[in-house]
C-alpha cells in the first residue's frame, strides 16, 4: 500500500459540498499534481491529508485518509506525529519570527534534538537540499524575514524537511513567487521526488506538465479523472478533462 490512500472521502461546509466522495491512491516517490479550476476542491482535498481541515469552521469530513495504513480520522490520532510525517509548503512563505538557523532547527528541537552539533548538521543539510546554503551560510543568525520572498519559500521547504517527513504537501507553492524563484522551488521538488511522496496543488497547467508524474483532475467538487501525467495530458478520457487541458474551461 502507498503512503497515502483515500477512501470515500468527502467534505461539506454547513451543507455545501467541498468535494464529493473520492477514492484514490497517491503513488509513492513521484509528484502527483492536483489540477482543476479555482473552487473545485483542490486545496480542501490537500488540507484533509494532514487534518488542517480541522481548523475550518463548519467543515464536516466523511470517509478515510490512510497514512501508512492507519486512518488519520480515527479518534485518538496524534496530530503532532501526523504532521511530522506530512510536511506542508503553503502558497505564501510562512517563516517564523526568528533567525534563519532557528527556523530550520525549530522542528528537530520540538521533537527532542538538543545537541548543537547535530542541529548544525541538520540545518546545513536541509539548507543545501533547499538550494539555499550558499546564499545564507554567512548570515544564519540574521532574521529570516530579511530574506527575499523566494528565499523565504525555500527556507520553509528546508524547515519542513528538517523533521524528516515521508510526504510533502505543496499548496500552490510558487503562486506568489517571481519566475526565477519559482524555478528554484521546482528544481528542488524534482530532486526530492525520489525520496518523498509529493502532492502538488497547482492552478498552472504548464507547471503540472513540467513537474507531474501523476495527475488528479478535479472539477466542481468531483475527482473526474486520474492517471499518469503523459496519458492524462495527451489522451484524457473524460470530456471535461479534455476541455480543461485544452483551455476551453478554466
PDB file of C-alpha atoms in Angstrom:
ATOM      1  CA  UNK A   1       0.000   0.000   0.000  1.00  0.00           C
ATOM      2  CA  UNK A   2       1.291   3.527  -0.765  1.00  0.00           C
ATOM      3  CA  UNK A   3       1.961   6.067   1.990  1.00  0.00           C
ATOM      4  CA  UNK A   4      -1.306   7.881   1.201  1.00  0.00           C
ATOM      5  CA  UNK A   5      -4.645   6.307   0.287  1.00  0.00           C
ATOM      6  CA  UNK A   6      -8.068   7.973   0.340  1.00  0.00           C
ATOM      7  CA  UNK A   7     -11.309   6.043   0.763  1.00  0.00           C
ATOM      8  CA  UNK A   8     -14.772   7.571   0.086  1.00  0.00           C
ATOM      9  CA  UNK A   9     -13.575  10.956   1.346  1.00  0.00           C
ATOM     10  CA  UNK A  10     -15.935  13.921   1.171  1.00  0.00           C
ATOM     11  CA  UNK A  11     -16.172  17.363   2.766  1.00  0.00           C
ATOM     12  CA  UNK A  12     -19.194  19.590   3.323  1.00  0.00           C
ATOM     13  CA  UNK A  13     -19.382  23.117   4.728  1.00  0.00           C
ATOM     14  CA  UNK A  14     -22.690  23.590   6.523  1.00  0.00           C
ATOM     15  CA  UNK A  15     -24.405  21.534   3.844  1.00  0.00           C
ATOM     16  CA  UNK A  16     -22.431  22.890   0.874  1.00  0.00           C
ATOM     17  CA  UNK A  17     -20.185  20.425  -0.945  1.00  0.00           C
ATOM     18  CA  UNK A  18     -16.427  20.956  -0.709  1.00  0.00           C
ATOM     19  CA  UNK A  19     -15.799  17.836  -2.728  1.00  0.00           C
ATOM     20  CA  UNK A  20     -17.714  14.612  -3.263  1.00  0.00           C
ATOM     21  CA  UNK A  21     -16.873  11.042  -2.299  1.00  0.00           C
ATOM     22  CA  UNK A  22     -13.320  10.454  -3.522  1.00  0.00           C
ATOM     23  CA  UNK A  23     -11.259   7.277  -3.563  1.00  0.00           C
ATOM     24  CA  UNK A  24      -7.675   7.412  -4.794  1.00  0.00           C
ATOM     25  CA  UNK A  25      -4.199   6.116  -4.014  1.00  0.00           C
ATOM     26  CA  UNK A  26      -1.292   8.581  -4.246  1.00  0.00           C
ATOM     27  CA  UNK A  27       1.759   6.969  -5.868  1.00  0.00           C
ATOM     28  CA  UNK A  28       4.960   6.936  -3.830  1.00  0.00           C
ATOM     29  CA  UNK A  29       8.258   8.506  -4.937  1.00  0.00           C
ATOM     30  CA  UNK A  30       6.814  10.819  -7.543  1.00  0.00           C
ATOM     31  CA  UNK A  31       4.999  14.137  -7.928  1.00  0.00           C
ATOM     32  CA  UNK A  32       1.209  13.921  -8.059  1.00  0.00           C
ATOM     33  CA  UNK A  33      -0.322  17.163  -9.332  1.00  0.00           C
ATOM     34  CA  UNK A  34      -3.889  18.048  -8.338  1.00  0.00           C
ATOM     35  CA  UNK A  35      -5.319  20.295 -11.051  1.00  0.00           C
ATOM     36  CA  UNK A  36      -8.652  21.920 -11.812  1.00  0.00           C
ATOM     37  CA  UNK A  37     -10.416  25.298 -11.868  1.00  0.00           C
ATOM     38  CA  UNK A  38     -10.498  27.577  -8.827  1.00  0.00           C
ATOM     39  CA  UNK A  39     -13.029  26.404  -6.252  1.00  0.00           C
ATOM     40  CA  UNK A  40     -13.089  22.796  -7.442  1.00  0.00           C
ATOM     41  CA  UNK A  41     -11.829  21.373  -4.117  1.00  0.00           C
ATOM     42  CA  UNK A  42      -8.074  21.036  -4.733  1.00  0.00           C
ATOM     43  CA  UNK A  43      -6.831  22.817  -1.619  1.00  0.00           C
ATOM     44  CA  UNK A  44      -9.628  21.363   0.519  1.00  0.00           C
ATOM     45  CA  UNK A  45      -8.526  17.889  -0.565  1.00  0.00           C
ATOM     46  CA  UNK A  46      -4.924  18.679   0.353  1.00  0.00           C
ATOM     47  CA  UNK A  47      -5.917  20.053   3.777  1.00  0.00           C
ATOM     48  CA  UNK A  48      -7.704  16.789   4.519  1.00  0.00           C
ATOM     49  CA  UNK A  49      -4.491  14.812   4.121  1.00  0.00           C
ATOM     50  CA  UNK A  50      -2.911  16.265   7.282  1.00  0.00           C
ATOM     51  CA  UNK A  51      -6.152  17.306   9.008  1.00  0.00           C
ATOM     52  CA  UNK A  52      -5.606  21.030   8.666  1.00  0.00           C
ATOM     53  CA  UNK A  53      -9.234  20.921   7.553  1.00  0.00           C
ATOM     54  CA  UNK A  54      -9.973  20.613  11.297  1.00  0.00           C
ATOM     55  CA  UNK A  55      -9.236  24.348  11.540  1.00  0.00           C
ATOM     56  CA  UNK A  56     -12.005  25.272   9.076  1.00  0.00           C
ATOM     57  CA  UNK A  57     -15.233  26.263  10.871  1.00  0.00           C
ATOM     58  CA  UNK A  58     -18.234  24.220   9.817  1.00  0.00           C
ATOM     59  CA  UNK A  59     -16.264  21.651   7.806  1.00  0.00           C
ATOM     60  CA  UNK A  60     -17.504  18.054   8.071  1.00  0.00           C
ATOM     61  CA  UNK A  61     -15.306  15.240   6.824  1.00  0.00           C
ATOM     62  CA  UNK A  62     -16.551  11.755   5.974  1.00  0.00           C
ATOM     63  CA  UNK A  63     -14.506   8.791   4.798  1.00  0.00           C
ATOM     64  CA  UNK A  64     -10.932   7.753   5.444  1.00  0.00           C
ATOM     65  CA  UNK A  65      -7.431   9.004   4.797  1.00  0.00           C
ATOM     66  CA  UNK A  66      -4.959   6.177   5.312  1.00  0.00           C
ATOM     67  CA  UNK A  67      -1.378   7.170   6.070  1.00  0.00           C
ATOM     68  CA  UNK A  68       0.771   4.045   6.110  1.00  0.00           C
ATOM     69  CA  UNK A  69      -2.437   2.034   6.506  1.00  0.00           C
ATOM     70  CA  UNK A  70      -3.791   3.949   9.520  1.00  0.00           C
ATOM     71  CA  UNK A  71      -6.908   6.102   9.238  1.00  0.00           C
ATOM     72  CA  UNK A  72      -5.929   9.583  10.434  1.00  0.00           C
ATOM     73  CA  UNK A  73      -9.568  10.379  11.253  1.00  0.00           C
ATOM     74  CA  UNK A  74      -9.744   7.668  13.890  1.00  0.00           C
ATOM     75  CA  UNK A  75     -10.251   9.012  17.445  1.00  0.00           C
ATOM     76  CA  UNK A  76      -7.009   9.485  19.331  1.00  0.00           C
ATOM     77  CA  UNK A  77      -4.882  10.305  16.294  1.00  0.00           C
ATOM     78  CA  UNK A  78      -1.700  12.113  17.360  1.00  0.00           C
ATOM     79  CA  UNK A  79      -1.834  15.238  15.168  1.00  0.00           C
ATOM     80  CA  UNK A  80       1.723  16.262  16.038  1.00  0.00           C
ATOM     81  CA  UNK A  81       3.082  12.920  14.858  1.00  0.00           C
ATOM     82  CA  UNK A  82       0.840  13.053  11.780  1.00  0.00           C
ATOM     83  CA  UNK A  83       2.099  16.469  10.721  1.00  0.00           C
ATOM     84  CA  UNK A  84       5.678  15.342  11.257  1.00  0.00           C
ATOM     85  CA  UNK A  85       5.023  12.678   8.627  1.00  0.00           C
ATOM     86  CA  UNK A  86       3.372  15.124   6.221  1.00  0.00           C
ATOM     87  CA  UNK A  87       5.281  18.339   5.622  1.00  0.00           C
ATOM     88  CA  UNK A  88       3.412  21.326   4.156  1.00  0.00           C
ATOM     89  CA  UNK A  89       4.629  24.037   1.801  1.00  0.00           C
ATOM     90  CA  UNK A  90       1.984  26.758   1.626  1.00  0.00           C
ATOM     91  CA  UNK A  91       1.189  29.253  -1.109  1.00  0.00           C
ATOM     92  CA  UNK A  92       2.897  32.105   0.728  1.00  0.00           C
ATOM     93  CA  UNK A  93       6.071  31.589   2.771  1.00  0.00           C
ATOM     94  CA  UNK A  94       5.337  31.479   6.484  1.00  0.00           C
ATOM     95  CA  UNK A  95       8.724  31.991   8.126  1.00  0.00           C
ATOM     96  CA  UNK A  96       8.887  32.028  11.911  1.00  0.00           C
ATOM     97  CA  UNK A  97       9.869  35.289  13.658  1.00  0.00           C
ATOM     98  CA  UNK A  98      13.371  34.080  14.424  1.00  0.00           C
ATOM     99  CA  UNK A  99      16.710  33.562  12.713  1.00  0.00           C
ATOM    100  CA  UNK A 100      17.321  31.540   9.554  1.00  0.00           C
ATOM    101  CA  UNK A 101      19.101  28.909  11.662  1.00  0.00           C
ATOM    102  CA  UNK A 102      16.324  28.672  14.235  1.00  0.00           C
ATOM    103  CA  UNK A 103      13.650  28.332  11.546  1.00  0.00           C
ATOM    104  CA  UNK A 104      15.264  25.114  10.318  1.00  0.00           C
ATOM    105  CA  UNK A 105      16.167  23.860  13.796  1.00  0.00           C
ATOM    106  CA  UNK A 106      12.687  24.558  15.180  1.00  0.00           C
ATOM    107  CA  UNK A 107      11.092  21.213  14.272  1.00  0.00           C
ATOM    108  CA  UNK A 108      14.003  18.980  15.323  1.00  0.00           C
ATOM    109  CA  UNK A 109      14.149  20.802  18.687  1.00  0.00           C
ATOM    110  CA  UNK A 110      10.426  20.200  19.268  1.00  0.00           C
ATOM    111  CA  UNK A 111      10.959  16.506  18.576  1.00  0.00           C
ATOM    112  CA  UNK A 112      13.853  16.193  21.018  1.00  0.00           C
ATOM    113  CA  UNK A 113      17.086  17.077  19.216  1.00  0.00           C
ATOM    114  CA  UNK A 114      19.200  19.217  21.542  1.00  0.00           C
ATOM    115  CA  UNK A 115      22.887  18.672  20.686  1.00  0.00           C
ATOM    116  CA  UNK A 116      24.267  21.717  18.892  1.00  0.00           C
ATOM    117  CA  UNK A 117      26.489  19.700  16.554  1.00  0.00           C
ATOM    118  CA  UNK A 118      23.526  17.584  15.455  1.00  0.00           C
ATOM    119  CA  UNK A 119      21.384  20.670  14.894  1.00  0.00           C
ATOM    120  CA  UNK A 120      24.206  22.284  12.917  1.00  0.00           C
ATOM    121  CA  UNK A 121      24.340  19.240  10.630  1.00  0.00           C
ATOM    122  CA  UNK A 122      20.566  19.245  10.127  1.00  0.00           C
ATOM    123  CA  UNK A 123      20.458  22.958   9.329  1.00  0.00           C
ATOM    124  CA  UNK A 124      23.295  22.760   6.826  1.00  0.00           C
ATOM    125  CA  UNK A 125      21.967  19.609   5.140  1.00  0.00           C
ATOM    126  CA  UNK A 126      18.425  20.902   4.682  1.00  0.00           C
ATOM    127  CA  UNK A 127      19.532  24.344   3.518  1.00  0.00           C
ATOM    128  CA  UNK A 128      21.717  22.587   0.948  1.00  0.00           C
ATOM    129  CA  UNK A 129      18.797  20.400  -0.135  1.00  0.00           C
ATOM    130  CA  UNK A 130      16.638  23.526  -0.488  1.00  0.00           C
ATOM    131  CA  UNK A 131      19.352  25.187  -2.588  1.00  0.00           C
ATOM    132  CA  UNK A 132      19.802  27.979  -0.050  1.00  0.00           C
ATOM    133  CA  UNK A 133      23.018  27.217   1.839  1.00  0.00           C
ATOM    134  CA  UNK A 134      25.389  29.131  -0.423  1.00  0.00           C
ATOM    135  CA  UNK A 135      23.163  32.207  -0.233  1.00  0.00           C
ATOM    136  CA  UNK A 136      22.766  32.325   3.558  1.00  0.00           C
ATOM    137  CA  UNK A 137      25.606  30.358   5.217  1.00  0.00           C
ATOM    138  CA  UNK A 138      27.328  33.549   6.385  1.00  0.00           C
ATOM    139  CA  UNK A 139      24.178  35.069   7.960  1.00  0.00           C
ATOM    140  CA  UNK A 140      22.420  32.149   9.617  1.00  0.00           C
ATOM    141  CA  UNK A 141      21.676  34.141  12.754  1.00  0.00           C
ATOM    142  CA  UNK A 142      20.031  37.048  10.988  1.00  0.00           C
ATOM    143  CA  UNK A 143      16.203  37.315  10.953  1.00  0.00           C
ATOM    144  CA  UNK A 144      14.586  35.068   8.362  1.00  0.00           C
ATOM    145  CA  UNK A 145      12.233  37.871   7.372  1.00  0.00           C
ATOM    146  CA  UNK A 146      15.159  39.736   5.829  1.00  0.00           C
ATOM    147  CA  UNK A 147      15.288  37.122   3.058  1.00  0.00           C
ATOM    148  CA  UNK A 148      13.596  37.668  -0.295  1.00  0.00           C
ATOM    149  CA  UNK A 149      10.198  36.035  -0.835  1.00  0.00           C
ATOM    150  CA  UNK A 150      11.716  33.274  -2.950  1.00  0.00           C
ATOM    151  CA  UNK A 151      14.414  32.601  -0.366  1.00  0.00           C
ATOM    152  CA  UNK A 152      11.777  32.501   2.364  1.00  0.00           C
ATOM    153  CA  UNK A 153       9.861  29.826   0.456  1.00  0.00           C
ATOM    154  CA  UNK A 154      12.969  27.697   0.122  1.00  0.00           C
ATOM    155  CA  UNK A 155      13.637  28.240   3.836  1.00  0.00           C
ATOM    156  CA  UNK A 156      10.130  26.935   4.557  1.00  0.00           C
ATOM    157  CA  UNK A 157      10.948  23.902   2.438  1.00  0.00           C
ATOM    158  CA  UNK A 158      14.148  23.328   4.449  1.00  0.00           C
ATOM    159  CA  UNK A 159      12.208  23.724   7.698  1.00  0.00           C
ATOM    160  CA  UNK A 160       9.621  21.171   6.582  1.00  0.00           C
ATOM    161  CA  UNK A 161      12.262  18.654   5.527  1.00  0.00           C
ATOM    162  CA  UNK A 162      14.199  19.032   8.788  1.00  0.00           C
ATOM    163  CA  UNK A 163      11.723  16.799  10.657  1.00  0.00           C
ATOM    164  CA  UNK A 164      12.177  14.056   8.020  1.00  0.00           C
ATOM    165  CA  UNK A 165       8.612  13.711   6.702  1.00  0.00           C
ATOM    166  CA  UNK A 166       7.517  10.912   4.405  1.00  0.00           C
ATOM    167  CA  UNK A 167       5.093  13.047   2.389  1.00  0.00           C
ATOM    168  CA  UNK A 168       5.405  16.635   1.167  1.00  0.00           C
ATOM    169  CA  UNK A 169       2.164  18.542   0.562  1.00  0.00           C
ATOM    170  CA  UNK A 170       2.552  21.627  -1.643  1.00  0.00           C
ATOM    171  CA  UNK A 171      -0.359  24.068  -1.952  1.00  0.00           C
ATOM    172  CA  UNK A 172       0.446  26.249  -4.987  1.00  0.00           C
ATOM    173  CA  UNK A 173       3.956  26.794  -3.568  1.00  0.00           C
ATOM    174  CA  UNK A 174       5.143  29.108  -6.358  1.00  0.00           C
ATOM    175  CA  UNK A 175       1.973  31.196  -6.810  1.00  0.00           C
ATOM    176  CA  UNK A 176       3.429  34.236  -5.023  1.00  0.00           C
ATOM    177  CA  UNK A 177       6.953  33.959  -6.446  1.00  0.00           C
ATOM    178  CA  UNK A 178       8.740  35.506  -9.416  1.00  0.00           C
ATOM    179  CA  UNK A 179       9.760  33.187 -12.300  1.00  0.00           C
ATOM    180  CA  UNK A 180      13.368  32.772 -11.116  1.00  0.00           C
ATOM    181  CA  UNK A 181      12.338  31.866  -7.559  1.00  0.00           C
ATOM    182  CA  UNK A 182       9.619  29.570  -8.920  1.00  0.00           C
ATOM    183  CA  UNK A 183      12.249  27.782 -10.964  1.00  0.00           C
ATOM    184  CA  UNK A 184      14.403  27.232  -7.858  1.00  0.00           C
ATOM    185  CA  UNK A 185      11.471  25.661  -5.977  1.00  0.00           C
ATOM    186  CA  UNK A 186      10.510  23.485  -8.949  1.00  0.00           C
ATOM    187  CA  UNK A 187      14.090  22.224  -9.253  1.00  0.00           C
ATOM    188  CA  UNK A 188      14.088  21.262  -5.580  1.00  0.00           C
ATOM    189  CA  UNK A 189      10.809  19.338  -5.923  1.00  0.00           C
ATOM    190  CA  UNK A 190      12.127  17.376  -8.906  1.00  0.00           C
ATOM    191  CA  UNK A 191      15.282  16.486  -6.942  1.00  0.00           C
ATOM    192  CA  UNK A 192      13.244  15.407  -3.902  1.00  0.00           C
ATOM    193  CA  UNK A 193      10.628  13.238  -5.577  1.00  0.00           C
ATOM    194  CA  UNK A 194      12.700  10.055  -5.493  1.00  0.00           C
ATOM    195  CA  UNK A 195      12.790  10.286  -1.674  1.00  0.00           C
ATOM    196  CA  UNK A 196       9.324  11.653  -0.891  1.00  0.00           C
ATOM    197  CA  UNK A 197       5.709  11.268  -1.899  1.00  0.00           C
ATOM    198  CA  UNK A 198       4.857  14.756  -3.188  1.00  0.00           C
ATOM    199  CA  UNK A 199       1.316  16.060  -3.672  1.00  0.00           C
ATOM    200  CA  UNK A 200       1.259  19.370  -5.545  1.00  0.00           C
ATOM    201  CA  UNK A 201      -1.835  21.539  -5.906  1.00  0.00           C
ATOM    202  CA  UNK A 202      -1.349  23.877  -8.845  1.00  0.00           C
ATOM    203  CA  UNK A 203      -3.562  26.124 -10.958  1.00  0.00           C
ATOM    204  CA  UNK A 204      -0.838  26.336 -13.627  1.00  0.00           C
ATOM    205  CA  UNK A 205      -1.159  23.680 -16.305  1.00  0.00           C
ATOM    206  CA  UNK A 206       2.338  24.409 -17.589  1.00  0.00           C
ATOM    207  CA  UNK A 207       3.724  23.686 -14.137  1.00  0.00           C
ATOM    208  CA  UNK A 208       1.809  20.413 -13.966  1.00  0.00           C
ATOM    209  CA  UNK A 209       3.214  19.482 -17.397  1.00  0.00           C
ATOM    210  CA  UNK A 210       6.751  20.240 -16.192  1.00  0.00           C
ATOM    211  CA  UNK A 211       6.613  18.507 -12.838  1.00  0.00           C
ATOM    212  CA  UNK A 212       3.891  15.891 -12.609  1.00  0.00           C
ATOM    213  CA  UNK A 213       4.363  12.155 -12.891  1.00  0.00           C
ATOM    214  CA  UNK A 214       0.726  11.503 -11.947  1.00  0.00           C
ATOM    215  CA  UNK A 215      -2.309  13.797 -12.147  1.00  0.00           C
ATOM    216  CA  UNK A 216      -5.659  14.137 -10.384  1.00  0.00           C
ATOM    217  CA  UNK A 217      -8.176  16.353 -12.214  1.00  0.00           C
ATOM    218  CA  UNK A 218     -10.925  17.805 -10.037  1.00  0.00           C
ATOM    219  CA  UNK A 219     -13.962  19.689 -11.320  1.00  0.00           C
ATOM    220  CA  UNK A 220     -16.858  21.130  -9.319  1.00  0.00           C
ATOM    221  CA  UNK A 221     -16.026  19.066  -6.265  1.00  0.00           C
ATOM    222  CA  UNK A 222     -15.516  15.782  -8.103  1.00  0.00           C
ATOM    223  CA  UNK A 223     -12.422  13.767  -8.901  1.00  0.00           C
ATOM    224  CA  UNK A 224     -13.135  13.428 -12.615  1.00  0.00           C
ATOM    225  CA  UNK A 225     -10.032  11.610 -13.797  1.00  0.00           C
ATOM    226  CA  UNK A 226      -6.642  10.398 -12.617  1.00  0.00           C
ATOM    227  CA  UNK A 227      -3.684   8.768 -14.270  1.00  0.00           C
ATOM    228  CA  UNK A 228      -0.051   9.050 -15.368  1.00  0.00           C
ATOM    229  CA  UNK A 229       0.658  12.599 -16.486  1.00  0.00           C
ATOM    230  CA  UNK A 230       1.705  11.697 -20.030  1.00  0.00           C
ATOM    231  CA  UNK A 231      -1.503   9.747 -20.599  1.00  0.00           C
ATOM    232  CA  UNK A 232      -3.867  12.228 -18.986  1.00  0.00           C
ATOM    233  CA  UNK A 233      -2.463  15.220 -20.826  1.00  0.00           C
ATOM    234  CA  UNK A 234      -2.138  13.532 -24.225  1.00  0.00           C
ATOM    235  CA  UNK A 235      -5.267  11.381 -24.227  1.00  0.00           C
ATOM    236  CA  UNK A 236      -7.769  12.323 -21.492  1.00  0.00           C
ATOM    237  CA  UNK A 237     -10.749  10.007 -21.241  1.00  0.00           C
ATOM    238  CA  UNK A 238     -13.348  12.428 -19.898  1.00  0.00           C
ATOM    239  CA  UNK A 239     -14.692  15.315 -21.972  1.00  0.00           C
ATOM    240  CA  UNK A 240     -14.324  17.714 -19.040  1.00  0.00           C
ATOM    241  CA  UNK A 241     -10.652  16.824 -18.714  1.00  0.00           C
ATOM    242  CA  UNK A 242     -10.148  17.351 -22.445  1.00  0.00           C
ATOM    243  CA  UNK A 243     -11.805  20.765 -22.248  1.00  0.00           C
ATOM    244  CA  UNK A 244      -9.727  21.822 -19.229  1.00  0.00           C
ATOM    245  CA  UNK A 245      -6.428  20.661 -20.716  1.00  0.00           C
ATOM    246  CA  UNK A 246      -7.320  22.415 -23.985  1.00  0.00           C
ATOM    247  CA  UNK A 247      -8.169  25.621 -22.124  1.00  0.00           C
ATOM    248  CA  UNK A 248     -11.848  25.560 -23.088  1.00  0.00           C
ATOM    249  CA  UNK A 249     -12.889  25.632 -19.424  1.00  0.00           C
ATOM    250  CA  UNK A 250     -10.943  27.355 -16.661  1.00  0.00           C
TER     251      UNK A 250
END
